[in-house]
PDB file of C-alpha atoms in Angstrom:
ATOM      1  CA  MET O   1       5.949  25.062  20.483  1.00 77.00           C
ATOM      2  CA  PRO O   2       3.062  24.962  17.969  1.00 81.00           C
ATOM      3  CA  SER O   3      -0.389  25.583  19.386  1.00 89.00           C
ATOM      4  CA  THR O   4      -3.150  22.985  19.119  1.00 91.00           C
ATOM      5  CA  GLN O   5      -4.633  25.046  16.296  1.00 93.00           C
ATOM      6  CA  GLN O   6      -1.300  25.130  14.460  1.00 94.00           C
ATOM      7  CA  VAL O   7      -0.908  21.359  14.847  1.00 94.00           C
ATOM      8  CA  ARG O   8      -4.343  20.897  13.277  1.00 96.00           C
ATOM      9  CA  ALA O   9      -3.423  23.363  10.535  1.00 97.00           C
ATOM     10  CA  LEU O  10      -0.284  21.352   9.710  1.00 96.00           C
ATOM     11  CA  GLN O  11      -2.425  18.218   9.586  1.00 97.00           C
ATOM     12  CA  ALA O  12      -4.951  19.831   7.283  1.00 98.00           C
ATOM     13  CA  LEU O  13      -2.173  21.077   5.006  1.00 98.00           C
ATOM     14  CA  SER O  14      -0.704  17.580   4.721  1.00 98.00           C
ATOM     15  CA  PHE O  15      -4.135  16.163   3.782  1.00 98.00           C
ATOM     16  CA  MET O  16      -4.951  18.835   1.230  1.00 98.00           C
ATOM     17  CA  ASP O  17      -5.472  18.396  -2.513  1.00 98.00           C
ATOM     18  CA  LEU O  18      -4.890  22.032  -3.490  1.00 98.00           C
ATOM     19  CA  THR O  19      -7.279  22.513  -6.369  1.00 98.00           C
ATOM     20  CA  THR O  20      -8.072  24.720  -9.322  1.00 98.00           C
ATOM     21  CA  LEU O  21     -10.632  23.391 -11.798  1.00 98.00           C
ATOM     22  CA  ASN O  22     -11.864  26.471 -13.608  1.00 97.00           C
ATOM     23  CA  ASN O  23     -12.403  26.679 -17.343  1.00 97.00           C
ATOM     24  CA  ASP O  24     -10.406  29.915 -17.477  1.00 98.00           C
ATOM     25  CA  ASP O  25      -7.309  28.460 -15.780  1.00 98.00           C
ATOM     26  CA  THR O  26      -4.080  29.617 -17.410  1.00 98.00           C
ATOM     27  CA  ARG O  27      -0.412  28.743 -17.202  1.00 98.00           C
ATOM     28  CA  GLU O  28       0.026  31.549 -14.694  1.00 98.00           C
ATOM     29  CA  VAL O  29      -2.814  30.210 -12.516  1.00 98.00           C
ATOM     30  CA  ILE O  30      -1.303  26.718 -12.466  1.00 98.00           C
ATOM     31  CA  GLU O  31       2.193  27.970 -11.682  1.00 98.00           C
ATOM     32  CA  ASP O  32       0.818  30.143  -8.880  1.00 97.00           C
ATOM     33  CA  LEU O  33      -1.057  27.149  -7.465  1.00 98.00           C
ATOM     34  CA  CYS O  34       2.113  25.058  -7.471  1.00 98.00           C
ATOM     35  CA  GLN O  35       4.084  27.940  -5.973  1.00 96.00           C
ATOM     36  CA  ARG O  36       1.676  27.934  -3.023  1.00 96.00           C
ATOM     37  CA  ALA O  37       1.771  24.153  -2.542  1.00 97.00           C
ATOM     38  CA  SER O  38       4.182  24.377   0.385  1.00 96.00           C
ATOM     39  CA  ILE O  39       4.371  26.539   3.492  1.00 94.00           C
ATOM     40  CA  ASN O  40       7.612  26.585   5.475  1.00 89.00           C
ATOM     41  CA  LYS O  41       8.771  23.464   3.615  1.00 90.00           C
ATOM     42  CA  LYS O  42       5.564  21.597   4.508  1.00 94.00           C
ATOM     43  CA  SER O  43       3.688  20.512   1.393  1.00 97.00           C
ATOM     44  CA  VAL O  44       0.112  19.703   0.509  1.00 98.00           C
ATOM     45  CA  ALA O  45      -0.603  16.083  -0.436  1.00 98.00           C
ATOM     46  CA  ALA O  46      -1.368  16.939  -4.067  1.00 98.00           C
ATOM     47  CA  VAL O  47      -2.325  19.644  -6.473  1.00 98.00           C
ATOM     48  CA  CYS O  48      -5.426  18.920  -8.544  1.00 98.00           C
ATOM     49  CA  VAL O  49      -5.741  20.456 -12.016  1.00 98.00           C
ATOM     50  CA  PHE O  50      -7.426  19.738 -15.326  1.00 98.00           C
ATOM     51  CA  PRO O  51      -5.678  17.071 -17.476  1.00 98.00           C
ATOM     52  CA  GLU O  52      -4.234  19.628 -19.882  1.00 98.00           C
ATOM     53  CA  TRP O  53      -2.257  21.186 -17.016  1.00 98.00           C
ATOM     54  CA  VAL O  54      -0.856  17.985 -15.494  1.00 98.00           C
ATOM     55  CA  ALA O  55       2.477  18.061 -17.331  1.00 98.00           C
ATOM     56  CA  LEU O  56       3.070  21.721 -16.468  1.00 98.00           C
ATOM     57  CA  ALA O  57       2.207  21.134 -12.800  1.00 98.00           C
ATOM     58  CA  ARG O  58       4.605  18.183 -12.573  1.00 98.00           C
ATOM     59  CA  GLN O  59       7.386  20.161 -14.211  1.00 98.00           C
ATOM     60  CA  PHE O  60       6.890  23.213 -11.996  1.00 97.00           C
ATOM     61  CA  LEU O  61       6.715  21.169  -8.778  1.00 98.00           C
ATOM     62  CA  ASN O  62       9.866  19.275  -9.756  1.00 97.00           C
ATOM     63  CA  GLU O  63      11.663  22.549 -10.380  1.00 96.00           C
ATOM     64  CA  GLN O  64      10.581  23.652  -6.891  1.00 94.00           C
ATOM     65  CA  GLY O  65      12.116  20.481  -5.457  1.00 95.00           C
ATOM     66  CA  LEU O  66       8.725  19.203  -4.255  1.00 95.00           C
ATOM     67  CA  ASP O  67       7.563  15.610  -4.519  1.00 93.00           C
ATOM     68  CA  THR O  68       3.934  16.730  -4.262  1.00 98.00           C
ATOM     69  CA  LYS O  69       1.612  14.518  -6.269  1.00 98.00           C
ATOM     70  CA  VAL O  70      -0.398  15.778  -9.219  1.00 98.00           C
ATOM     71  CA  ALA O  71      -4.057  14.773  -9.384  1.00 98.00           C
ATOM     72  CA  THR O  72      -6.553  15.402 -12.153  1.00 98.00           C
ATOM     73  CA  VAL O  73     -10.196  14.764 -13.032  1.00 98.00           C
ATOM     74  CA  THR O  74     -11.950  12.690 -15.676  1.00 98.00           C
ATOM     75  CA  ASN O  75     -15.587  12.232 -16.698  1.00 98.00           C
ATOM     76  CA  PHE O  76     -15.869  15.641 -15.063  1.00 98.00           C
ATOM     77  CA  PRO O  77     -18.073  17.232 -13.899  1.00 98.00           C
ATOM     78  CA  ASP O  78     -21.179  15.642 -15.402  1.00 97.00           C
ATOM     79  CA  GLY O  79     -20.592  11.969 -14.605  1.00 98.00           C
ATOM     80  CA  SER O  80     -21.373  10.782 -18.121  1.00 98.00           C
ATOM     81  CA  THR O  81     -22.388   7.178 -18.791  1.00 98.00           C
ATOM     82  CA  ASN O  82     -19.908   7.076 -21.683  1.00 98.00           C
ATOM     83  CA  VAL O  83     -17.479   4.490 -20.349  1.00 98.00           C
ATOM     84  CA  ALA O  84     -15.218   4.758 -23.407  1.00 98.00           C
ATOM     85  CA  ARG O  85     -14.893   8.516 -22.874  1.00 98.00           C
ATOM     86  CA  ALA O  86     -13.999   8.121 -19.205  1.00 98.00           C
ATOM     87  CA  ALA O  87     -11.476   5.408 -20.029  1.00 98.00           C
ATOM     88  CA  ALA O  88      -9.853   7.465 -22.788  1.00 98.00           C
ATOM     89  CA  GLU O  89      -9.643  10.556 -20.601  1.00 98.00           C
ATOM     90  CA  THR O  90      -8.074   8.486 -17.836  1.00 98.00           C
ATOM     91  CA  GLU O  91      -5.516   7.020 -20.239  1.00 98.00           C
ATOM     92  CA  ARG O  92      -4.568  10.505 -21.473  1.00 98.00           C
ATOM     93  CA  ALA O  93      -4.314  11.844 -17.928  1.00 98.00           C
ATOM     94  CA  ILE O  94      -1.932   9.070 -16.927  1.00 98.00           C
ATOM     95  CA  ALA O  95       0.106   9.549 -20.089  1.00 98.00           C
ATOM     96  CA  ALA O  96       0.446  13.226 -19.143  1.00 98.00           C
ATOM     97  CA  GLY O  97       1.903  12.196 -15.785  1.00 98.00           C
ATOM     98  CA  ALA O  98      -0.999  12.206 -13.317  1.00 98.00           C
ATOM     99  CA  HIS O  99      -0.285  10.361 -10.079  1.00 98.00           C
ATOM    100  CA  GLU O 100      -3.984  10.310  -9.151  1.00 98.00           C
ATOM    101  CA  VAL O 101      -7.226  10.421 -11.134  1.00 99.00           C
ATOM    102  CA  ASP O 102     -10.521  11.651  -9.672  1.00 98.00           C
ATOM    103  CA  VAL O 103     -13.267  10.195 -11.876  1.00 99.00           C
ATOM    104  CA  VAL O 104     -16.927  11.136 -11.584  1.00 98.00           C
ATOM    105  CA  LEU O 105     -19.301   8.234 -11.062  1.00 98.00           C
ATOM    106  CA  PRO O 106     -22.368   8.306 -13.342  1.00 98.00           C
ATOM    107  CA  TYR O 107     -24.488   9.336 -10.382  1.00 98.00           C
ATOM    108  CA  ALA O 108     -27.561  10.316 -12.441  1.00 98.00           C
ATOM    109  CA  ALA O 109     -27.625   6.844 -13.960  1.00 98.00           C
ATOM    110  CA  LEU O 110     -27.405   5.338 -10.486  1.00 98.00           C
ATOM    111  CA  LEU O 111     -30.358   7.436  -9.360  1.00 98.00           C
ATOM    112  CA  GLN O 112     -32.327   5.989 -12.277  1.00 98.00           C
ATOM    113  CA  GLY O 113     -31.605   2.455 -11.122  1.00 98.00           C
ATOM    114  CA  ASP O 114     -28.629   1.688 -13.386  1.00 98.00           C
ATOM    115  CA  GLU O 115     -25.913   0.093 -11.269  1.00 98.00           C
ATOM    116  CA  SER O 116     -24.104  -1.738 -14.060  1.00 98.00           C
ATOM    117  CA  THR O 117     -22.831   1.309 -15.983  1.00 98.00           C
ATOM    118  CA  PRO O 118     -21.299   3.022 -12.931  1.00 98.00           C
ATOM    119  CA  ALA O 119     -19.721  -0.286 -11.898  1.00 98.00           C
ATOM    120  CA  GLU O 120     -18.267  -0.842 -15.374  1.00 98.00           C
ATOM    121  CA  LEU O 121     -16.916   2.711 -15.572  1.00 98.00           C
ATOM    122  CA  VAL O 122     -15.096   2.456 -12.242  1.00 99.00           C
ATOM    123  CA  ARG O 123     -13.754  -0.983 -13.118  1.00 98.00           C
ATOM    124  CA  GLU O 124     -12.482   0.132 -16.539  1.00 98.00           C
ATOM    125  CA  CYS O 125     -10.785   3.221 -15.117  1.00 98.00           C
ATOM    126  CA  LYS O 126      -9.162   1.226 -12.320  1.00 98.00           C
ATOM    127  CA  ASP O 127      -7.884  -1.327 -14.810  1.00 98.00           C
ATOM    128  CA  ILE O 128      -6.196   1.540 -16.653  1.00 98.00           C
ATOM    129  CA  CYS O 129      -4.785   3.038 -13.442  1.00 98.00           C
ATOM    130  CA  GLY O 130      -3.446  -0.296 -12.238  1.00 98.00           C
ATOM    131  CA  ASP O 131      -1.451  -0.245  -9.016  1.00 97.00           C
ATOM    132  CA  SER O 132       0.701   2.745  -9.903  1.00 97.00           C
ATOM    133  CA  VAL O 133      -2.025   5.431 -10.172  1.00 98.00           C
ATOM    134  CA  GLN O 134      -4.648   6.013  -7.506  1.00 98.00           C
ATOM    135  CA  LEU O 135      -8.275   6.197  -8.577  1.00 99.00           C
ATOM    136  CA  LYS O 136     -10.544   8.455  -6.539  1.00 98.00           C
ATOM    137  CA  VAL O 137     -14.227   8.016  -7.374  1.00 99.00           C
ATOM    138  CA  ILE O 138     -16.424  11.101  -6.971  1.00 99.00           C
ATOM    139  CA  ILE O 139     -19.913   9.937  -6.045  1.00 98.00           C
ATOM    140  CA  GLU O 140     -21.460  13.469  -5.998  1.00 98.00           C
ATOM    141  CA  SER O 141     -23.153  12.923  -2.648  1.00 98.00           C
ATOM    142  CA  GLY O 142     -25.053  16.231  -2.798  1.00 98.00           C
ATOM    143  CA  GLU O 143     -26.914  15.034  -5.873  1.00 98.00           C
ATOM    144  CA  LEU O 144     -27.520  11.547  -4.504  1.00 98.00           C
ATOM    145  CA  GLN O 145     -28.837  13.165  -1.291  1.00 96.00           C
ATOM    146  CA  GLN O 146     -30.463  10.104   0.257  1.00 98.00           C
ATOM    147  CA  HIS O 147     -28.450   8.051   2.734  1.00 98.00           C
ATOM    148  CA  ASP O 148     -29.148   4.754   0.997  1.00 98.00           C
ATOM    149  CA  LYS O 149     -28.042   6.154  -2.368  1.00 98.00           C
ATOM    150  CA  ILE O 150     -24.806   7.520  -0.887  1.00 98.00           C
ATOM    151  CA  VAL O 151     -24.147   4.129   0.698  1.00 98.00           C
ATOM    152  CA  LEU O 152     -24.932   2.298  -2.557  1.00 98.00           C
ATOM    153  CA  ALA O 153     -22.629   4.544  -4.609  1.00 99.00           C
ATOM    154  CA  SER O 154     -19.839   4.123  -2.059  1.00 99.00           C
ATOM    155  CA  GLU O 155     -20.216   0.341  -1.944  1.00 98.00           C
ATOM    156  CA  LEU O 156     -20.317   0.116  -5.733  1.00 98.00           C
ATOM    157  CA  ALA O 157     -17.195   2.252  -6.135  1.00 99.00           C
ATOM    158  CA  ILE O 158     -15.217   0.279  -3.561  1.00 99.00           C
ATOM    159  CA  ALA O 159     -16.322  -3.089  -4.949  1.00 98.00           C
ATOM    160  CA  ASN O 160     -15.057  -2.111  -8.403  1.00 98.00           C
ATOM    161  CA  GLY O 161     -11.624  -0.908  -7.390  1.00 98.00           C
ATOM    162  CA  ALA O 162     -11.802   2.648  -6.028  1.00 98.00           C
ATOM    163  CA  ASP O 163      -8.710   3.593  -4.030  1.00 99.00           C
ATOM    164  CA  PHE O 164     -10.639   6.532  -2.556  1.00 99.00           C
ATOM    165  CA  ILE O 165     -14.250   7.624  -2.517  1.00 99.00           C
ATOM    166  CA  LYS O 166     -14.807  11.365  -2.742  1.00 98.00           C
ATOM    167  CA  THR O 167     -17.867  13.430  -1.872  1.00 98.00           C
ATOM    168  CA  SER O 168     -18.143  16.006  -4.618  1.00 98.00           C
ATOM    169  CA  THR O 169     -16.959  17.758  -7.754  1.00 98.00           C
ATOM    170  CA  GLY O 170     -17.434  21.167  -6.161  1.00 96.00           C
ATOM    171  CA  LYS O 171     -19.582  22.085  -9.164  1.00 97.00           C
ATOM    172  CA  VAL O 172     -23.060  21.429  -7.749  1.00 97.00           C
ATOM    173  CA  SER O 173     -25.204  23.274  -5.215  1.00 96.00           C
ATOM    174  CA  ILE O 174     -24.585  20.815  -2.347  1.00 97.00           C
ATOM    175  CA  ASN O 175     -21.023  19.611  -1.963  1.00 97.00           C
ATOM    176  CA  ALA O 176     -19.325  17.991   1.043  1.00 98.00           C
ATOM    177  CA  THR O 177     -21.479  17.548   4.134  1.00 98.00           C
ATOM    178  CA  LEU O 178     -20.649  15.867   7.420  1.00 98.00           C
ATOM    179  CA  LYS O 179     -23.718  13.660   7.074  1.00 98.00           C
ATOM    180  CA  ALA O 180     -22.565  12.308   3.705  1.00 98.00           C
ATOM    181  CA  ALA O 181     -18.999  11.940   4.967  1.00 98.00           C
ATOM    182  CA  GLU O 182     -20.209   9.901   7.935  1.00 98.00           C
ATOM    183  CA  ALA O 183     -22.125   7.552   5.634  1.00 98.00           C
ATOM    184  CA  MET O 184     -19.156   7.133   3.295  1.00 99.00           C
ATOM    185  CA  LEU O 185     -16.677   6.520   6.105  1.00 99.00           C
ATOM    186  CA  GLY O 186     -19.080   3.962   7.552  1.00 98.00           C
ATOM    187  CA  VAL O 187     -19.049   2.076   4.254  1.00 99.00           C
ATOM    188  CA  ILE O 188     -15.244   2.154   4.153  1.00 98.00           C
ATOM    189  CA  LYS O 189     -15.061   0.785   7.690  1.00 98.00           C
ATOM    190  CA  SER O 190     -17.563  -1.975   6.898  1.00 98.00           C
ATOM    191  CA  SER O 191     -15.729  -2.881   3.669  1.00 98.00           C
ATOM    192  CA  GLN O 192     -12.519  -3.756   5.542  1.00 97.00           C
ATOM    193  CA  THR O 193     -10.565  -2.560   2.516  1.00 98.00           C
ATOM    194  CA  ASP O 194      -7.760  -0.034   2.107  1.00 98.00           C
ATOM    195  CA  CYS O 195     -10.077   2.492   0.452  1.00 98.00           C
ATOM    196  CA  GLY O 196      -9.502   6.118   1.449  1.00 99.00           C
ATOM    197  CA  PHE O 197     -11.872   9.071   1.785  1.00 99.00           C
ATOM    198  CA  LYS O 198     -11.796  12.574   0.320  1.00 98.00           C
ATOM    199  CA  ALA O 199     -14.063  15.447   1.315  1.00 98.00           C
ATOM    200  CA  ALA O 200     -14.296  18.187  -1.300  1.00 98.00           C
ATOM    201  CA  GLY O 201     -16.342  21.292  -1.951  1.00 96.00           C
ATOM    202  CA  GLY O 202     -17.108  24.114   0.444  1.00 96.00           C
ATOM    203  CA  ILE O 203     -14.314  23.443   2.947  1.00 97.00           C
ATOM    204  CA  GLY O 204     -12.848  26.920   3.299  1.00 96.00           C
ATOM    205  CA  THR O 205     -11.601  27.254   6.878  1.00 97.00           C
ATOM    206  CA  LEU O 206      -9.540  25.295   9.363  1.00 97.00           C
ATOM    207  CA  ASP O 207     -12.660  24.869  11.498  1.00 97.00           C
ATOM    208  CA  ASP O 208     -14.401  23.252   8.506  1.00 98.00           C
ATOM    209  CA  ALA O 209     -11.455  20.932   7.900  1.00 98.00           C
ATOM    210  CA  VAL O 210     -11.153  19.937  11.559  1.00 98.00           C
ATOM    211  CA  GLN O 211     -14.766  18.761  11.607  1.00 98.00           C
ATOM    212  CA  TYR O 212     -13.980  16.245   8.845  1.00 98.00           C
ATOM    213  CA  ILE O 213     -10.673  15.227  10.419  1.00 98.00           C
ATOM    214  CA  GLU O 214     -12.342  14.595  13.787  1.00 98.00           C
ATOM    215  CA  LEU O 215     -15.184  12.677  12.138  1.00 98.00           C
ATOM    216  CA  ALA O 216     -12.701  10.408  10.356  1.00 98.00           C
ATOM    217  CA  GLU O 217     -10.704   9.931  13.569  1.00 98.00           C
ATOM    218  CA  ARG O 218     -13.867   8.944  15.435  1.00 98.00           C
ATOM    219  CA  ILE O 219     -15.028   6.420  12.837  1.00 98.00           C
ATOM    220  CA  MET O 220     -11.734   5.054  11.517  1.00 98.00           C
ATOM    221  CA  GLY O 221      -9.300   5.772  14.372  1.00 98.00           C
ATOM    222  CA  GLU O 222      -6.599   8.411  14.668  1.00 97.00           C
ATOM    223  CA  ASP O 223      -3.889   6.204  13.159  1.00 98.00           C
ATOM    224  CA  TRP O 224      -5.926   5.799   9.965  1.00 98.00           C
ATOM    225  CA  VAL O 225      -6.156   9.522   9.294  1.00 98.00           C
ATOM    226  CA  THR O 226      -3.053  10.115   7.189  1.00 98.00           C
ATOM    227  CA  ALA O 227      -2.588  11.502   3.669  1.00 98.00           C
ATOM    228  CA  ASP O 228      -2.504   7.905   2.412  1.00 98.00           C
ATOM    229  CA  ASN O 229      -6.128   7.468   3.490  1.00 98.00           C
ATOM    230  CA  PHE O 230      -7.653  10.893   3.965  1.00 98.00           C
ATOM    231  CA  ARG O 231      -7.771  13.994   1.770  1.00 98.00           C
ATOM    232  CA  ILE O 232      -9.459  17.369   1.700  1.00 98.00           C
ATOM    233  CA  GLY O 233     -10.058  18.907  -1.718  1.00 98.00           C
ATOM    234  CA  ALA O 234      -9.978  22.686  -1.430  1.00 96.00           C
ATOM    235  CA  SER O 235      -8.587  25.962  -2.693  1.00 93.00           C
ATOM    236  CA  SER O 236      -9.605  28.781  -0.336  1.00 93.00           C
ATOM    237  CA  LEU O 237      -8.675  26.682   2.733  1.00 97.00           C
ATOM    238  CA  LEU O 238      -5.007  27.362   2.057  1.00 96.00           C
ATOM    239  CA  GLN O 239      -5.358  31.045   2.895  1.00 94.00           C
ATOM    240  CA  ASP O 240      -6.731  30.241   6.343  1.00 94.00           C
ATOM    241  CA  LEU O 241      -3.958  27.722   6.999  1.00 95.00           C
ATOM    242  CA  GLN O 242      -1.280  30.104   5.793  1.00 93.00           C
ATOM    243  CA  SER O 243      -2.265  32.758   8.325  1.00 89.00           C
ATOM    244  CA  LEU O 244      -1.533  30.241  11.099  1.00 89.00           C
ATOM    245  CA  LEU O 245       1.454  28.416   9.675  1.00 90.00           C
ATOM    246  CA  VAL O 246       3.675  31.319   8.657  1.00 78.00           C
ATOM    247  CA  LYS O 247       4.355  31.666  12.386  1.00 65.00           C
ATOM    248  CA  VAL O 248       5.375  28.048  12.922  1.00 57.00           C
TER     249      VAL O 248
END
């Protein structure tokens, strides 16, 4: 019988977007990531890699007999205001086989009072994704910092078609925080939409992950917290989960 900790570890694994987004990623790194995407026949929700590695990740996962999704990033990590660039990158990512696209909102523009460019960028990228590809919008909550800005970015993303809102790129000094997650989940609840939530950046242990899972359960209800609605973007978390789950 799995322990309570092992049950939570299995949950966290099923919610995980196993991620490598380093400029020195190689074929070997991507294949190793995909190799580690399942533990005892239980798989992560997705692997997240740069667009140039999407096709390889899909091929390798298929060869492993896994139906794990492949996610990628666009307009990353800077959150450019170049809508055409973000749209083109999203088109290429989908053409390469991405099931999910994590696009960075132009958060700096939003901080300067420009709401129209971020709205247009999300809308354009969602139009390209359509219904078949999920669009996760990274609001970079650690850079927005203020509660009202995090709420505004979340509302703007959802209003323009985001399937998920995501805390962070993992490339700034402040990434996921429980305070930001609470604000974002509150916006999702108030929106009465099907938008999901993804916490990313700095979540390295099961204890870290459980705090976000419990927060989402408290705000949205336990039934809502499934891989369809809730994700954790991480890389080092897998090692902590593996130490528990190899015994299950």
